[in-house]
Coordinates of N, CA and C in Angstrom, one line a residue:
M21 N -11.1 12.4 11.8 CA -10.9 11.9 10.5 C -9.5 12.0 10.2
A22 N -8.9 10.9 9.8 CA -7.5 10.8 9.5 C -7.3 10.9 8.0
Q23 N -6.4 11.8 7.6 CA -6.0 11.9 6.3 C -4.7 11.1 6.0
I24 N -4.9 10.1 5.2 CA -3.8 9.1 5.0 C -2.6 9.8 4.3
F25 N -3.0 10.6 3.2 CA -2.0 11.3 2.4 C -1.8 12.7 3.0
D26 N -0.6 13.1 3.2 CA -0.3 14.4 3.6 C -1.0 14.9 4.9
P27 N -0.8 14.2 6.0 CA -1.5 14.6 7.2 C -0.9 15.9 7.7
L28 N -1.7 16.6 8.5 CA -1.3 17.9 9.0 C 0.0 17.7 9.9
P29 N 0.8 18.7 9.9 CA 2.0 18.6 10.8 C 1.6 18.4 12.2
I30 N 2.5 17.6 12.9 CA 2.2 17.3 14.3 C 2.1 18.6 15.2
S31 N 2.9 19.6 14.8 CA 2.9 20.8 15.6 C 1.6 21.6 15.5
C32 N 0.7 21.2 14.6 CA -0.6 21.8 14.5 C -1.6 21.1 15.4
S33 N -2.0 21.8 16.4 CA -2.9 21.1 17.4 C -4.4 21.4 17.1
E34 N -4.7 22.4 16.5 CA -6.2 22.8 16.3 C -6.6 22.5 14.9
H35 N -7.1 21.2 14.7 CA -7.6 20.8 13.4 C -9.1 21.1 13.3
V36 N -9.6 21.5 12.1 CA -11.0 21.7 11.9 C -11.4 20.7 10.8
L37 N -12.6 20.2 10.9 CA -13.2 19.4 9.8 C -13.9 20.3 8.8
C38 N -13.6 20.2 7.5 CA -14.1 21.1 6.5 C -14.8 20.3 5.4
C39 N -15.7 21.0 4.7 CA -16.4 20.4 3.6 C -16.4 21.4 2.5
Y40 N -16.1 21.0 1.3 CA -16.2 21.8 0.1 C -16.9 21.0 -1.0
V41 N -17.9 21.6 -1.7 CA -18.6 21.0 -2.7 C -18.4 21.7 -4.0
N42 N -18.0 21.0 -5.1 CA -17.8 21.5 -6.4 C -19.2 21.6 -7.0
A43 N -19.8 22.8 -7.0 CA -21.1 23.1 -7.5 C -21.1 23.5 -9.0
T44 N -19.9 23.3 -9.7 CA -19.8 23.7 -11.1 C -19.9 22.5 -12.0
S45 N -19.9 22.7 -13.2 CA -19.9 21.5 -14.2 C -18.5 21.2 -14.7
K46 N -17.5 21.8 -14.1 CA -16.1 21.6 -14.5 C -15.3 20.9 -13.3
I47 N -14.2 20.2 -13.7 CA -13.3 19.6 -12.7 C -12.5 20.8 -12.1
Q48 N -12.3 20.7 -10.8 CA -11.5 21.7 -10.1 C -10.4 21.1 -9.4
I49 N -9.3 21.8 -9.1 CA -8.2 21.4 -8.3 C -8.3 22.4 -7.1
V50 N -8.3 21.8 -5.9 CA -8.3 22.6 -4.7 C -6.9 22.4 -4.0
R51 N -6.4 23.5 -3.4 CA -5.1 23.5 -2.9 C -5.0 24.4 -1.7
I52 N -4.3 23.9 -0.7 CA -4.0 24.8 0.5 C -2.4 24.9 0.5
S53 N -2.0 26.2 0.4 CA -0.6 26.4 0.3 C 0.0 27.4 1.4
N54 N -0.9 27.8 2.3 CA -0.4 28.8 3.3 C -0.1 28.2 4.6
V55 N 0.0 26.9 4.7 CA 0.3 26.2 6.0 C 1.8 25.6 5.8
A56 N 2.6 26.1 6.7 CA 4.0 25.7 6.7 C 4.2 24.1 6.9
N57 N 5.1 23.5 6.1 CA 5.4 22.1 6.2 C 4.2 21.2 5.9
W58 N 3.3 21.7 5.0 CA 2.2 20.8 4.7 C 1.8 21.1 3.2
Y59 N 1.4 20.1 2.5 CA 1.0 20.2 1.1 C -0.3 19.5 1.0
F60 N -1.4 20.2 0.5 CA -2.7 19.6 0.3 C -3.2 20.0 -1.1
E61 N -3.5 19.1 -1.9 CA -4.0 19.3 -3.2 C -4.9 18.1 -3.7
R62 N -6.1 18.4 -4.1 CA -7.0 17.3 -4.5 C -7.7 17.8 -5.8
V63 N -8.1 16.8 -6.6 CA -9.0 17.0 -7.7 C -10.4 16.8 -7.2
V64 N -11.3 17.7 -7.5 CA -12.7 17.6 -7.1 C -13.6 17.6 -8.4
F65 N -14.3 16.6 -8.6 CA -15.2 16.4 -9.8 C -16.5 17.2 -9.6
P66 N -17.2 17.5 -10.7 CA -18.5 18.2 -10.6 C -19.4 17.5 -9.7
G67 N -20.0 18.2 -8.7 CA -21.0 17.6 -7.8 C -20.3 16.9 -6.6
Q68 N -19.0 16.7 -6.7 CA -18.4 15.9 -5.6 C -18.2 16.8 -4.3
R69 N -18.3 16.1 -3.2 CA -18.1 16.7 -1.9 C -16.8 16.2 -1.3
L70 N -16.0 17.2 -0.9 CA -14.6 16.9 -0.4 C -14.6 17.2 1.1
I71 N -14.4 16.2 1.9 CA -14.3 16.4 3.4 C -12.9 16.2 3.8
F72 N -12.3 17.2 4.5 CA -10.9 17.2 4.8 C -10.6 17.9 6.1
E73 N -9.5 17.6 6.7 CA -9.0 18.3 8.0 C -8.0 19.4 7.6
S74 N -8.1 20.5 8.3 CA -7.2 21.6 8.0 C -7.1 22.5 9.3
L75 N -6.4 23.6 9.1 CA -6.3 24.6 10.2 C -7.4 25.7 9.9
S76 N -7.9 26.3 10.9 CA -8.9 27.3 10.6 C -8.4 28.5 9.9
E77 N -7.1 28.8 10.0 CA -6.5 29.9 9.3 C -6.0 29.6 7.9
A78 N -6.2 28.3 7.5 CA -5.8 27.9 6.1 C -6.7 28.5 5.1
L79 N -6.2 28.7 3.9 CA -7.0 29.2 2.8 C -7.1 28.1 1.7
L80 N -8.3 27.8 1.3 CA -8.5 26.8 0.2 C -8.6 27.5 -1.1
E81 N -7.6 27.3 -2.0 CA -7.6 27.9 -3.3 C -8.3 26.9 -4.3
I82 N -9.2 27.5 -5.1 CA -10.0 26.8 -6.0 C -9.5 27.1 -7.4
H83 N -8.9 26.1 -8.1 CA -8.4 26.3 -9.5 C -9.3 25.6 -10.4
S84 N -9.6 26.3 -11.5 CA -10.4 25.6 -12.6 C -9.9 26.0 -13.9
G85 N -10.2 25.3 -14.9 CA -9.8 25.6 -16.3 C -9.8 24.4 -17.2
M86 N -9.2 24.6 -18.3 CA -9.2 23.6 -19.3 C -7.9 22.8 -19.2
M87 N -7.6 21.9 -20.2 CA -6.4 21.1 -20.2 C -5.2 22.0 -20.3
A88 N -4.2 21.7 -19.5 CA -2.9 22.4 -19.5 C -3.0 23.8 -19.1
S89 N -4.1 24.2 -18.5 CA -4.2 25.6 -18.0 C -5.0 25.6 -16.7
S90 N -4.7 26.5 -15.8 CA -5.4 26.5 -14.6 C -5.5 28.0 -14.2
I91 N -6.7 28.4 -13.7 CA -7.0 29.7 -13.3 C -7.4 29.7 -11.8
L92 N -6.8 30.5 -11.0 CA -7.2 30.6 -9.6 C -8.6 31.4 -9.6
S93 N -9.7 30.6 -9.4 CA -11.0 31.3 -9.5 C -11.5 31.7 -8.2
D94 N -11.0 31.2 -7.0 CA -11.6 31.6 -5.7 C -10.6 31.2 -4.6
T95 N -10.6 31.9 -3.5 CA -9.9 31.5 -2.3 C -10.9 31.6 -1.1
I96 N -11.1 30.5 -0.4 CA -12.0 30.4 0.7 C -11.3 30.1 2.0
P97 N -11.5 30.9 3.0 CA -10.9 30.6 4.3 C -11.6 29.3 4.8
C98 N -10.7 28.4 5.3 CA -11.2 27.1 5.8 C -12.2 27.2 7.0
D99 N -12.0 28.3 7.7 CA -13.0 28.5 8.8 C -14.4 28.7 8.3
R100 N -14.6 29.1 7.1 CA -15.9 29.2 6.5 C -16.4 27.9 6.0
L101 N -15.6 26.9 5.9 CA -15.9 25.6 5.4 C -16.1 24.6 6.5
R102 N -16.0 25.1 7.7 CA -16.0 24.3 8.9 C -17.3 23.4 9.0
L103 N -17.1 22.2 9.3 CA -18.3 21.2 9.3 C -18.7 20.8 10.7
E104 N -17.8 20.9 11.7 CA -18.1 20.4 13.0 C -19.4 20.9 13.7
V105 N -19.6 22.2 13.6 CA -20.8 22.7 14.3 C -22.1 22.1 13.6
E106 N -22.1 22.1 12.3 CA -23.3 21.6 11.6 C -23.5 20.1 11.9
L107 N -22.4 19.4 11.9 CA -22.4 17.9 12.2 C -22.9 17.6 13.6
E108 N -22.4 18.4 14.6 CA -22.8 18.2 15.9 C -24.3 18.4 16.1
N109 N -24.8 19.5 15.5 CA -26.2 19.9 15.5 C -27.1 18.8 14.9
S110 N -26.6 18.3 13.7 CA -27.3 17.2 13.0 C -27.4 16.0 13.8
L111 N -26.3 15.6 14.5 CA -26.3 14.4 15.3 C -27.2 14.5 16.5
E112 N -27.2 15.7 17.1 CA -28.1 15.9 18.2 C -29.6 15.8 17.8
L113 N -29.9 16.3 16.6 CA -31.3 16.3 16.1 C -31.7 14.8 15.8
D114 N -30.7 14.1 15.2 CA -31.0 12.7 14.8 C -31.3 11.9 16.1
S115 N -30.5 12.1 17.1 CA -30.7 11.3 18.4 C -32.1 11.6 19.0
L116 N -32.5 12.9 18.9 CA -33.8 13.3 19.4 C -34.9 12.6 18.6
I117 N -34.8 12.5 17.3 CA -35.8 11.9 16.4 C -35.9 10.4 16.7
L118 N -34.7 9.8 16.9 CA -34.7 8.3 17.1 C -35.4 8.0 18.5
D119 N -35.2 8.8 19.5 CA -35.8 8.6 20.8 C -37.3 8.7 20.7
D120 N -37.8 9.7 19.9 CA -39.2 9.9 19.8 C -39.9 8.8 18.9
D121 N -39.2 8.1 18.1 CA -39.7 7.1 17.1 C -39.9 5.8 17.8
A122 N -39.6 5.6 19.0 CA -39.7 4.3 19.7 C -41.2 3.9 19.7
A123 N -41.6 3.0 18.9 CA -43.0 2.6 18.8 C -43.1 1.1 18.9
P124 N -44.2 0.5 19.2 CA -44.4 -0.9 19.3 C -44.1 -1.5 18.0
E125 N -43.5 -2.7 18.0 CA -43.1 -3.4 16.7 C -44.4 -4.0 16.1
S126 N -44.4 -3.9 14.8 CA -45.5 -4.5 14.0 C -45.2 -5.9 13.7
P127 N -46.3 -6.7 13.4 CA -46.1 -8.1 13.1 C -45.1 -8.3 12.0
L128 N -44.3 -9.4 12.1 CA -43.3 -9.6 11.0 C -43.9 -10.2 9.7
L129 N -45.0 -10.9 9.8 CA -45.6 -11.5 8.6 C -47.0 -10.8 8.4
P130 N -47.3 -10.5 7.2 CA -48.6 -9.9 6.9 C -49.7 -11.0 7.0
S131 N -50.9 -10.6 7.2 CA -52.0 -11.6 7.5 C -52.2 -12.5 6.3
V132 N -51.8 -12.2 5.1 CA -51.9 -13.0 3.9 C -51.1 -14.3 4.1
F133 N -49.9 -14.2 4.7 CA -49.1 -15.4 4.9 C -49.5 -16.2 6.1
A134 N -50.2 -15.5 7.1 CA -50.6 -16.2 8.3 C -51.7 -17.2 8.0
S135 N -52.6 -16.9 7.0 CA -53.7 -17.7 6.7 C -53.5 -18.7 5.6
A136 N -52.3 -18.8 5.1 CA -52.0 -19.7 3.9 C -51.6 -21.1 4.3
E137 N -52.3 -21.7 5.3 CA -52.0 -23.1 5.7 C -52.8 -24.1 5.0

């Protein structure tokens, strides 16, 4: 997954795919500030899912609050937000289900249309 804005530094070789969901009713600002030569900050609306690339040692800061004020409400290690393992397991399960669902095709037209001559 390519991040168009603020890509990870080229010197960072181990990227992880992460997912964060804003499960609150307030707008949040998420930020990663502990990676050298990289700036990551996004607005996450209530119920929104944010998928991003990061380093496993990065810390995602969750800021919430009202207008003109912001409170650091949580810090989550990006390693705990890692999406790759779950995604790989899901894709494997989907391919198994698709293989088992191979059934003979049903007729394209219902019998009502076939006898309407």
